[in-house]
Coordinates of C-alpha atoms in Angstrom, one line a residue:
Chain A
M1 CA -42.1 -5.0 -6.0
F2 CA -40.4 -8.4 -6.4
I3 CA -38.0 -6.9 -8.9
T4 CA -37.0 -4.1 -6.5
I5 CA -36.6 -6.5 -3.6
G6 CA -34.6 -8.9 -5.8
I7 CA -32.3 -6.1 -6.9
I8 CA -31.8 -4.9 -3.4
C9 CA -31.0 -8.5 -2.2
I10 CA -28.4 -9.0 -5.0
L11 CA -26.9 -5.6 -4.3
L12 CA -26.6 -6.1 -0.5
T13 CA -25.2 -9.6 -0.6
S14 CA -22.7 -8.9 -3.4
V15 CA -21.4 -5.8 -1.7
M16 CA -21.2 -7.7 1.6
F17 CA -19.1 -10.5 0.0
V18 CA -16.9 -8.0 -1.8
Q19 CA -16.2 -6.5 1.6
F20 CA -15.6 -9.8 3.2
K21 CA -13.1 -10.6 0.5
T22 CA -11.4 -7.2 0.8
V23 CA -11.1 -7.5 4.6
Q24 CA -9.5 -11.0 4.2
V25 CA -7.0 -9.7 1.7
I26 CA -6.1 -6.7 3.9
E27 CA -5.6 -9.0 6.9
E28 CA -3.3 -11.1 4.9
S29 CA -1.2 -8.3 3.6
G30 CA -0.6 -6.7 7.1
I31 CA 1.0 -3.3 6.6
S32 CA -1.8 -1.8 4.6
A33 CA -4.2 -2.5 7.4
M34 CA -2.2 -0.4 9.8
T35 CA -3.7 3.0 10.6
E36 CA -1.9 6.2 9.8
S37 CA -0.9 6.8 13.4
E38 CA 0.4 3.3 13.8
L39 CA 2.5 3.7 10.7
R40 CA 3.8 7.0 12.0
D41 CA 4.9 5.4 15.3
E42 CA 6.6 2.6 13.4
Y43 CA 8.3 5.1 11.1
S44 CA 9.7 7.2 14.0
T45 CA 11.0 4.2 15.9
I46 CA 12.7 2.9 12.8
K47 CA 14.2 6.3 12.1
S48 CA 15.6 6.6 15.6
K49 CA 17.0 3.1 15.3
T50 CA 18.8 4.0 12.1
D51 CA 20.2 7.1 13.7
E52 CA 21.5 5.1 16.6
L53 CA 23.0 2.5 14.2
A54 CA 24.7 5.3 12.2
K55 CA 26.2 6.7 15.4
S56 CA 27.6 3.3 16.4
L57 CA 29.0 2.8 12.9
E58 CA 30.7 6.1 13.2
E59 CA 32.2 5.0 16.6
V60 CA 33.5 1.8 15.1
N61 CA 35.0 3.6 12.2
S62 CA 36.8 6.0 14.4
S63 CA 38.2 3.2 16.6
I64 CA 39.4 1.5 13.4
K65 CA 41.2 4.7 12.5
E66 CA 42.8 4.8 15.9
Y67 CA 44.1 1.3 15.5
E68 CA 45.4 2.2 12.1
N69 CA 47.2 5.2 13.6
Q70 CA 48.7 3.1 16.4
S71 CA 50.0 0.5 14.1
S72 CA 51.6 3.1 11.8
N73 CA 54.8 3.3 13.9
N74 CA 56.5 1.5 11.1
K75 CA 56.0 4.4 8.8
G76 CA 57.4 3.7 5.3
T77 CA 55.7 0.4 4.5
T78 CA 52.5 1.2 6.3
D79 CA 52.1 4.4 4.3
L80 CA 52.3 2.4 1.2
L81 CA 49.9 -0.2 2.5
K82 CA 47.5 2.6 3.5
E83 CA 47.7 4.1 0.1
D84 CA 46.9 0.7 -1.4
I85 CA 44.0 0.3 1.0
Q86 CA 42.6 3.8 0.1
K87 CA 42.9 3.0 -3.5
A88 CA 41.1 -0.3 -3.1
K89 CA 38.4 1.4 -1.1
N90 CA 38.0 4.0 -3.8
D91 CA 37.8 1.3 -6.4
I92 CA 35.1 -0.7 -4.7
G93 CA 33.0 2.3 -3.6
Y94 CA 33.7 2.6 0.1
T95 CA 34.5 6.3 -0.1
D96 CA 32.6 9.4 -1.0
V97 CA 33.8 10.7 -4.3
K98 CA 33.6 14.0 -6.1
G99 CA 34.4 15.0 -9.7
P100 CA 33.0 16.3 -13.0
G101 CA 30.0 14.4 -14.3
L102 CA 26.3 14.3 -15.0
I103 CA 23.1 14.3 -13.0
I104 CA 20.4 12.4 -14.9
T105 CA 16.8 12.3 -13.9
I106 CA 14.5 9.6 -15.2
K107 CA 10.8 9.9 -14.4
D108 CA 7.8 7.6 -14.7
G109 CA 5.4 8.4 -17.6
D110 CA 1.8 9.1 -17.0
G111 CA 0.5 5.9 -18.5
E112 CA 0.0 2.6 -16.8
Y113 CA 2.8 0.8 -18.7
E114 CA 5.1 3.8 -18.6
K115 CA 6.7 3.1 -15.2
V116 CA 10.4 3.0 -15.0
E117 CA 11.3 -0.7 -14.6
Y118 CA 14.4 -2.3 -13.3
W119 CA 15.6 -3.1 -16.8
D120 CA 15.5 0.6 -17.7
L121 CA 17.8 1.4 -14.8
L122 CA 20.1 -1.6 -15.7
F123 CA 20.2 -0.4 -19.3
A124 CA 21.1 3.1 -18.1
L125 CA 23.9 1.7 -15.8
N126 CA 25.3 -0.4 -18.6
E127 CA 25.3 2.5 -21.1
L128 CA 27.0 4.7 -18.5
K129 CA 29.6 2.1 -17.7
Y130 CA 30.2 1.6 -21.4
A131 CA 31.0 5.4 -21.6
G132 CA 33.6 5.0 -18.8
A133 CA 31.6 6.0 -15.7
E134 CA 33.9 5.9 -12.7
A135 CA 31.2 6.2 -10.0
I136 CA 27.5 6.0 -10.2
S137 CA 24.7 6.4 -7.7
I138 CA 20.9 6.1 -8.1
N139 CA 18.9 8.1 -5.6
D140 CA 21.9 8.3 -3.3
S141 CA 22.5 4.5 -3.4
R142 CA 26.1 3.9 -4.6
I143 CA 26.3 1.4 -7.4
V144 CA 29.0 -1.2 -6.7
N145 CA 30.0 -4.4 -8.3
N146 CA 27.5 -6.5 -6.4
T147 CA 24.6 -4.0 -6.6
Y148 CA 21.2 -5.5 -7.5
I149 CA 18.1 -3.7 -8.8
K150 CA 15.0 -5.7 -8.3
S151 CA 11.3 -5.1 -8.7
I152 CA 9.2 -6.2 -5.8
E153 CA 5.7 -7.5 -6.7
D154 CA 5.9 -5.2 -9.8
N155 CA 5.2 -2.3 -7.4
Y156 CA 8.4 -0.7 -6.5
L157 CA 12.2 -1.1 -7.0
V158 CA 14.8 -1.9 -4.4
I159 CA 18.4 -1.1 -4.9
D160 CA 20.7 -3.0 -2.4
G161 CA 17.8 -3.0 0.1
P162 CA 16.1 0.4 0.4
R163 CA 13.1 1.1 -1.7
K164 CA 13.4 3.6 -4.6
I165 CA 10.6 5.5 -6.3
S166 CA 10.4 7.8 -9.4
P167 CA 12.1 10.2 -10.1
Y168 CA 15.3 8.3 -10.3
V169 CA 18.3 10.7 -10.0
I170 CA 21.4 9.1 -11.4
K171 CA 24.6 10.8 -10.5
V172 CA 27.6 9.7 -12.5
I173 CA 31.3 10.8 -12.5
G174 CA 33.4 10.4 -15.6
D175 CA 34.3 12.0 -18.8
T176 CA 31.3 14.2 -19.4
K177 CA 31.8 14.3 -23.2
Y178 CA 31.5 10.5 -23.5
L179 CA 28.7 10.3 -20.9
E180 CA 26.7 12.9 -22.8
S181 CA 27.2 11.1 -26.1
V182 CA 25.7 7.8 -24.9
I183 CA 22.6 9.6 -23.8
N184 CA 22.1 11.6 -26.9
I185 CA 23.2 9.1 -29.5
K186 CA 20.5 7.6 -31.8
G187 CA 19.1 4.6 -30.0
G188 CA 20.8 5.7 -26.8
L189 CA 19.5 6.2 -23.4
K190 CA 17.4 9.3 -24.3
D191 CA 15.7 7.6 -27.3
E192 CA 15.1 4.4 -25.4
M193 CA 13.4 6.2 -22.4
E194 CA 11.3 8.6 -24.5
N195 CA 10.2 5.9 -26.9
T196 CA 8.7 4.0 -23.9
G197 CA 7.0 7.0 -22.4
K198 CA 9.4 7.9 -19.6
S199 CA 10.9 11.4 -19.4
I200 CA 14.6 11.9 -19.0
S201 CA 16.7 15.1 -18.5
Y202 CA 20.3 15.7 -17.5
T203 CA 22.6 18.5 -16.4
V204 CA 26.4 18.6 -16.8
E205 CA 28.1 19.6 -13.5
D206 CA 31.7 20.5 -12.7
E207 CA 31.4 18.8 -9.4
V208 CA 29.1 15.9 -8.7
S209 CA 29.5 14.3 -5.2
I210 CA 28.5 10.6 -4.9
P211 CA 28.1 9.0 -1.5
K212 CA 29.9 5.9 -0.4
Y213 CA 28.5 2.4 -0.5
K214 CA 26.7 1.9 2.9
G215 CA 26.5 -1.9 2.9
K216 CA 29.2 -4.4 3.5
I217 CA 30.8 -6.5 0.8
E218 CA 31.4 -10.0 2.1
I219 CA 33.1 -12.8 0.3
N220 CA 32.3 -16.1 2.0
S221 CA 32.0 -18.8 -0.7
G222 CA 34.7 -17.8 -3.1
E223 CA 38.4 -17.7 -2.4
Chain B
M1 CA -43.1 -16.0 -3.3
V2 CA -41.3 -13.1 -1.6
Y3 CA -39.1 -15.5 0.3
I4 CA -38.2 -17.4 -2.9
T5 CA -37.2 -14.1 -4.6
I6 CA -35.1 -13.2 -1.6
I7 CA -33.3 -16.6 -1.4
I8 CA -32.6 -16.8 -5.2
C9 CA -31.4 -13.2 -5.4
S10 CA -29.2 -13.5 -2.3
A11 CA -27.6 -16.6 -3.8
L12 CA -27.0 -14.7 -7.0
G13 CA -25.6 -11.8 -5.0
I14 CA -23.1 -14.1 -3.2
L15 CA -21.9 -15.6 -6.5
L16 CA -21.5 -12.1 -8.0
G17 CA -19.8 -10.8 -4.9
L18 CA -17.3 -13.7 -4.9
N19 CA -16.4 -13.0 -8.5
L20 CA -16.1 -9.2 -8.3
P21 CA -12.6 -7.8 -7.7
T22 CA -11.6 -6.6 -4.2
I23 CA -11.7 -2.8 -3.6
S24 CA -8.9 -0.7 -2.2
Y25 CA -8.4 -0.3 1.6
T26 CA -9.3 3.4 1.5
Y27 CA -12.8 2.7 0.2
S28 CA -13.5 -0.5 2.2
G29 CA -14.3 1.7 5.3
Y30 CA -17.0 3.5 3.3
L31 CA -18.4 0.2 2.0
A32 CA -18.6 -1.2 5.5
I33 CA -20.6 1.7 6.8
A34 CA -22.9 1.5 3.8
I35 CA -23.5 -2.2 4.5
I36 CA -24.4 -1.5 8.1
A37 CA -26.8 1.2 6.9
A38 CA -28.4 -1.1 4.4
L39 CA -28.7 -3.9 6.9
D40 CA -30.5 -1.4 9.3
S41 CA -33.0 -0.6 6.5
V42 CA -33.5 -4.4 5.9
F43 CA -34.4 -4.9 9.5
G44 CA -36.6 -1.8 9.5
G45 CA -38.4 -3.3 6.5
L46 CA -38.9 -6.7 8.2
T47 CA -40.4 -4.9 11.2
S48 CA -42.8 -2.9 9.1
I49 CA -43.9 -6.0 7.2
L50 CA -44.8 -7.6 10.5
K51 CA -46.6 -4.4 11.6
K52 CA -48.4 -4.4 8.2
N53 CA -47.4 -0.9 7.3
F54 CA -44.6 -1.8 4.8
D55 CA -44.2 0.7 1.9
I56 CA -41.7 -0.3 -0.8
R57 CA -41.0 3.4 -1.6
I58 CA -40.0 4.1 2.0
F59 CA -37.9 1.0 2.1
V60 CA -36.0 1.7 -1.1
S61 CA -35.4 5.3 -0.3
G62 CA -34.2 4.4 3.1
F63 CA -32.0 1.7 1.8
F64 CA -30.1 3.9 -0.6
G65 CA -30.5 7.2 1.3
N66 CA -29.1 5.9 4.6
A67 CA -26.2 4.2 2.8
I68 CA -25.2 7.3 0.9
L69 CA -25.7 9.6 3.9
A70 CA -23.6 7.3 6.1
M71 CA -20.8 7.3 3.5
L72 CA -20.9 11.1 3.1
L73 CA -20.7 11.5 6.9
T74 CA -17.8 9.1 7.0
Y75 CA -16.1 11.2 4.3
L76 CA -16.8 14.4 6.2
G77 CA -15.4 12.8 9.4
E78 CA -12.3 11.9 7.6
R79 CA -11.8 15.5 6.4
L80 CA -12.5 16.8 9.9
N81 CA -10.4 14.2 11.6
V82 CA -13.4 13.1 13.7
D83 CA -14.6 9.5 13.7
I84 CA -18.2 10.3 12.7
Y85 CA -18.7 6.8 11.3
L86 CA -18.8 5.6 14.9
A87 CA -22.0 7.7 15.5
A88 CA -23.5 6.1 12.4
V89 CA -22.5 2.6 13.5
I90 CA -24.0 3.2 17.0
V91 CA -27.3 4.6 15.6
F92 CA -27.7 1.9 12.9
V93 CA -26.7 -1.0 15.2
G94 CA -28.9 0.3 18.0
R95 CA -31.8 0.5 15.6
M96 CA -31.2 -3.0 14.5
F97 CA -31.4 -4.2 18.0
T98 CA -34.7 -2.3 18.6
N99 CA -36.2 -3.7 15.4
L100 CA -35.1 -7.2 16.3
S101 CA -36.7 -6.9 19.7
I102 CA -40.0 -5.7 18.1
I103 CA -39.8 -8.7 15.7
R104 CA -39.2 -11.0 18.6
R105 CA -42.1 -9.6 20.6
I106 CA -44.5 -9.9 17.7
Y107 CA -43.6 -13.6 17.1
I108 CA -43.7 -14.5 20.8
E109 CA -47.1 -12.9 21.1
K110 CA -48.4 -14.8 18.0
W111 CA -47.1 -18.1 19.3
S112 CA -48.3 -17.7 22.8
K113 CA -51.7 -16.8 21.5
K114 CA -51.8 -20.0 19.3
Y115 CA -50.7 -22.1 22.3
D116 CA -53.4 -20.5 24.5
E117 CA -56.1 -21.2 21.9
K118 CA -55.1 -24.8 21.6
H119 CA -54.9 -25.2 25.3
N120 CA -58.3 -23.7 25.9
A121 CA -59.8 -25.8 23.1
K122 CA -58.5 -29.0 24.8
Q123 CA -59.9 -28.0 28.1
E124 CA -63.3 -27.4 26.7

């Protein structure tokens, strides 16, 4: 009888303290304590906000275009300037682009240590750039010169802000022959991913469309 | 002897609980309801000790049976999108209050009896 009561006491108090600890952790971490409906509300408000912001961005862009048109009375030189601007925008990733290229899909493996990490994506980007990639996007995030890929608390990856999860779809425009070769070469992208348990597949497309960079590139400190 | 066992084992339980890892948020709800059910059984056991009809078999089966049943009901409620765990909480907490009031009454009666006896002895 003492043993039974003792076991029950240990069980009850230990479970209670585990629960106390869990509740404390949840209170500290915030979002995971929200109920499903709260999260849904939050999601819908954020979504409508982003829609509004996208609309206002569109308006601003159209007014910029208007100003450009107004100022283009002086045709010859402004045309040249416009061309230059367009080219510069293309180069830094401010425009949607289309062209022949590859669509590569990299997926997490099943094992615990077979998740796609930021260094895998950085490796992939570097390989593709080496093969002369002209424009790259990962899950519709355009990769530009100041793009960062960072892992947050070892849980998920962010690319320039938004959170990305597996599968990672990398769209790349460039010479498909070169691009394919860096994937298939011994010790290349395919080997590297499959050796560490991730799965990778790609298709060659005649026309891949890559969205423009949605952020803003600002240079404040440098001249 | 029983009290010593309870205190030592509770202390052991606290130490163990503080060293165990935390569980995920999804399961903490089930654990909470199981704790309430178990506490209800403990108060029921205390009452039956005072009433002198305590049976360890009934106590143990109630302790685990109530906890498991409460968790199953919570799971069912989650599937059905009804907060059934509220019913379990109301029943268990309500019973806890009833048991507490019974315990309180028994002790008050005991003490008042003792007081009366002393008082009467003095007067005589």
